[in-house]
XYZ file of N, CA and C in Angstrom:
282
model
N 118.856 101.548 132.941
C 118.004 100.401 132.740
C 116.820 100.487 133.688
N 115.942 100.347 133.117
C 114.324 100.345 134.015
C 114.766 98.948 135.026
N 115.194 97.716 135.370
C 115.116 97.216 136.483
C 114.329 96.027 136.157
N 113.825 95.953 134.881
C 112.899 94.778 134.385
C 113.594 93.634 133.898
N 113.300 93.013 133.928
C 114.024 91.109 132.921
C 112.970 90.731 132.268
N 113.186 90.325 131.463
C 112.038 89.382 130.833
C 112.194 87.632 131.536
N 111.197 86.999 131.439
C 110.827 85.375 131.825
C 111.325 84.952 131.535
N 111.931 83.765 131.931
C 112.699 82.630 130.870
C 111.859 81.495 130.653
N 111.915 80.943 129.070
C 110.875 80.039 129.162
C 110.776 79.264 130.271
N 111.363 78.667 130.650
C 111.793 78.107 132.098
C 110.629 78.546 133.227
N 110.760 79.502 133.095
C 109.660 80.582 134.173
C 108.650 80.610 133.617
N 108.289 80.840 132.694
C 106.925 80.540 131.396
C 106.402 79.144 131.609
N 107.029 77.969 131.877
C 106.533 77.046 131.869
C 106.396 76.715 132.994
N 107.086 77.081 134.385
C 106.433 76.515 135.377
C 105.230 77.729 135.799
N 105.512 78.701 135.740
C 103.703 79.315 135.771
C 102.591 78.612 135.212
N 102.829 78.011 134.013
C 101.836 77.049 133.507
C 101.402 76.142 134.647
N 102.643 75.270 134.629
C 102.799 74.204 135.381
C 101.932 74.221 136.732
N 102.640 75.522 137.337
C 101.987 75.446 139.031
C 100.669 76.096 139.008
N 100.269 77.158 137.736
C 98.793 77.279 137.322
C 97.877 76.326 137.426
N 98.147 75.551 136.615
C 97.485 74.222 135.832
C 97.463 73.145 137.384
N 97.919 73.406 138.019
C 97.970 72.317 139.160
C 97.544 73.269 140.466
N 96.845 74.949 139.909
C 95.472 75.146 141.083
C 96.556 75.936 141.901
N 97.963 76.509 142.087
C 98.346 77.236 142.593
C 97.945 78.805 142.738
N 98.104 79.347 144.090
C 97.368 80.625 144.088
C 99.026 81.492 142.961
N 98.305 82.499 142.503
C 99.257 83.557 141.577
C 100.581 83.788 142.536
N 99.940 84.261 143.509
C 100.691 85.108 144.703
C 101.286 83.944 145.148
N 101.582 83.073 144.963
C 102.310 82.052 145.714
C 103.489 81.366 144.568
N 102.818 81.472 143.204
C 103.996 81.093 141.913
C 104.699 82.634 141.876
N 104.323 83.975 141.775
C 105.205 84.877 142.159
C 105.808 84.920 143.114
N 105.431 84.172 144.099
C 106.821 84.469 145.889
C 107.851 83.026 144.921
N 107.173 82.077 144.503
C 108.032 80.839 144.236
C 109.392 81.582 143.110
N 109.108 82.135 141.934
C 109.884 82.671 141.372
C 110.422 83.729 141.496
N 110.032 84.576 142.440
C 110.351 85.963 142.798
C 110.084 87.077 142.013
N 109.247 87.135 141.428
C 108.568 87.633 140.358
C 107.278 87.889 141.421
N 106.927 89.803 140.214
C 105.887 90.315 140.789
C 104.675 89.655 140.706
N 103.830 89.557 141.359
C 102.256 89.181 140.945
C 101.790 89.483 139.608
N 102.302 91.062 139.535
C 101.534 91.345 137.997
C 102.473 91.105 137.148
N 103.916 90.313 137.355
C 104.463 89.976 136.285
C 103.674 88.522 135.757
N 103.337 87.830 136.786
C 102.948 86.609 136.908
C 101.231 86.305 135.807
N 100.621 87.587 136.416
C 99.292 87.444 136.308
C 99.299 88.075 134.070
N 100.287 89.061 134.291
C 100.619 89.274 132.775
C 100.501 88.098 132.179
N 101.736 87.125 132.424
C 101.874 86.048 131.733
C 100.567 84.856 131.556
N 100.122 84.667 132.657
C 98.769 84.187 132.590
C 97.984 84.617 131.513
N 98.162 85.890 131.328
C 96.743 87.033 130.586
C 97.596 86.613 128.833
N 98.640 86.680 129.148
C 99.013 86.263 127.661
C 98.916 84.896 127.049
N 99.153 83.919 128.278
C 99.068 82.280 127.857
C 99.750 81.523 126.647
N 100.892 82.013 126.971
C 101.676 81.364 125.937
C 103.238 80.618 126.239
N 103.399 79.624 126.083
C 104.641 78.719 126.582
C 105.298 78.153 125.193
N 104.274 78.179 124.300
C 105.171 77.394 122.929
C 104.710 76.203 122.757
N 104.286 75.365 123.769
C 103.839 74.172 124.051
C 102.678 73.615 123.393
N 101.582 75.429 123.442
C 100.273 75.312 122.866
C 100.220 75.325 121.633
N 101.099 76.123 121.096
C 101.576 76.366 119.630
C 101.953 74.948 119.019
N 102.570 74.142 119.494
C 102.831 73.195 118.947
C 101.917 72.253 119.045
N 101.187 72.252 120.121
C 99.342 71.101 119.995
C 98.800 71.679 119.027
N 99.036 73.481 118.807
C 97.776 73.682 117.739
C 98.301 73.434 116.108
N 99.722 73.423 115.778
C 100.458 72.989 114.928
C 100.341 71.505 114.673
N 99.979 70.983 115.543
C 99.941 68.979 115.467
C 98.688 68.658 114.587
N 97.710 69.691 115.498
C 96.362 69.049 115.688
C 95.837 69.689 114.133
N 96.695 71.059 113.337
C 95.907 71.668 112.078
C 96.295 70.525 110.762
N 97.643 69.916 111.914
C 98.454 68.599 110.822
C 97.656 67.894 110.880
N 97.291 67.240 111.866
C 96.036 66.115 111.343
C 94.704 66.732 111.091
N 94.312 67.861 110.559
C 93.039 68.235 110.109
C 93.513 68.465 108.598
N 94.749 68.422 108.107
C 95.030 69.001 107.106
C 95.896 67.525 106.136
N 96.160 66.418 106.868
C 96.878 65.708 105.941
C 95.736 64.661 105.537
N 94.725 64.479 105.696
C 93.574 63.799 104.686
C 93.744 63.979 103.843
N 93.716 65.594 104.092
C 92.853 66.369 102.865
C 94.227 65.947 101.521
N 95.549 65.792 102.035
C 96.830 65.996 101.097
C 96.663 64.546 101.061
N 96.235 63.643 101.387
C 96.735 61.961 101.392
C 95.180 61.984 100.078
N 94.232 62.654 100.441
C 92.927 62.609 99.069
C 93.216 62.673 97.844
N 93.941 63.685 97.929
C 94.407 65.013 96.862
C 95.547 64.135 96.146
N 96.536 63.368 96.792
C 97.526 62.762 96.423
C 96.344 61.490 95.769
N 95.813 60.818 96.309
C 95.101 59.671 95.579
C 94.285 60.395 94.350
N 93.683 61.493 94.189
C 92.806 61.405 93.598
C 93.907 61.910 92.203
N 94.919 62.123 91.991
C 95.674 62.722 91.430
C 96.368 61.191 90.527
N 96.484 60.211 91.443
C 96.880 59.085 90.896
C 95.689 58.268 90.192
N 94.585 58.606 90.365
C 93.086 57.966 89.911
C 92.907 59.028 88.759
N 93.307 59.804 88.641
C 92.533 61.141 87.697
C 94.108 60.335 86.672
N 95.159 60.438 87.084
C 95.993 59.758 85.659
C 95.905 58.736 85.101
N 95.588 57.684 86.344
C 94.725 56.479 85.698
C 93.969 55.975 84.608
N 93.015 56.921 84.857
C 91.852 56.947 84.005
C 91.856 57.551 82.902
N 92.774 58.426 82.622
C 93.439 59.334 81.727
C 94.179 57.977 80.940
N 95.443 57.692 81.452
C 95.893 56.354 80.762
C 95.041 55.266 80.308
N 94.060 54.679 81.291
C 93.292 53.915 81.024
C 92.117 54.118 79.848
N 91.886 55.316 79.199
C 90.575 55.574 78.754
C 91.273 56.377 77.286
N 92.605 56.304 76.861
C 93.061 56.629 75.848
C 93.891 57.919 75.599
N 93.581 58.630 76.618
C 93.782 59.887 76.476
C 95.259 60.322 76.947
N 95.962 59.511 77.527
C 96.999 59.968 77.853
C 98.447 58.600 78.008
N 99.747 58.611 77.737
C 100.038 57.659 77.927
C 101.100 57.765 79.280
N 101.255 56.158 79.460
C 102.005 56.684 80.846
C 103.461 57.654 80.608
N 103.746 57.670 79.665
C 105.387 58.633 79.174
C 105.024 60.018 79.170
N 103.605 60.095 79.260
C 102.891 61.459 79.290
C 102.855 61.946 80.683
N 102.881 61.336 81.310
C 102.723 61.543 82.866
C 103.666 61.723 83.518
N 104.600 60.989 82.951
C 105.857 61.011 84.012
C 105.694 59.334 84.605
N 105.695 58.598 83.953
C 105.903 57.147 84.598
C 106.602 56.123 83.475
């Protein structure tokens, strides 16, 4: 065995943590016992899961208008369909 471990999220997230709150590298590597350049890796990669899920939230609310539109305009487009002769509601599904 090469002598390596991988991070545990655990360790992933307080590098964030003591990052984000202005800690020197060399001081969250003595804190975890972890090399500098294991430390500074993880930095260079920037990933905890955490972000993934703000950027997963945030594509949800850029993206459920558009499905709450799409859903109305779908109930207005049968509407008018019913309403204007062309279709009846047993035709639709109602």
């Amino acid at each position: 065995m090469n002598g390596y471990s991988y991070l545990t999220f655990d360790q992933r997230r307080e590098i964030e943590r003591l990052h984000n709150a202005g800690t020197r590298t060399v001081d969250i590597a003595a804190h975890l016992g972890r090399s500098v350049a294991a430390v500074y890796e993880e930095l260079k990669r920037g990933y905890t899961g955490d972000i993934v899920l703000k950027n997963c939230l945030c594509a949800l609310c850029a993206v459920f208008p558009l499905l709450v539109f799409v859903a109305f305009a779908r109930v207005a487009a049968l509407q008018f369909f019913i309403n204007s002769g062309y279709a009846t509601p047993q035709m639709c599904g109602n």
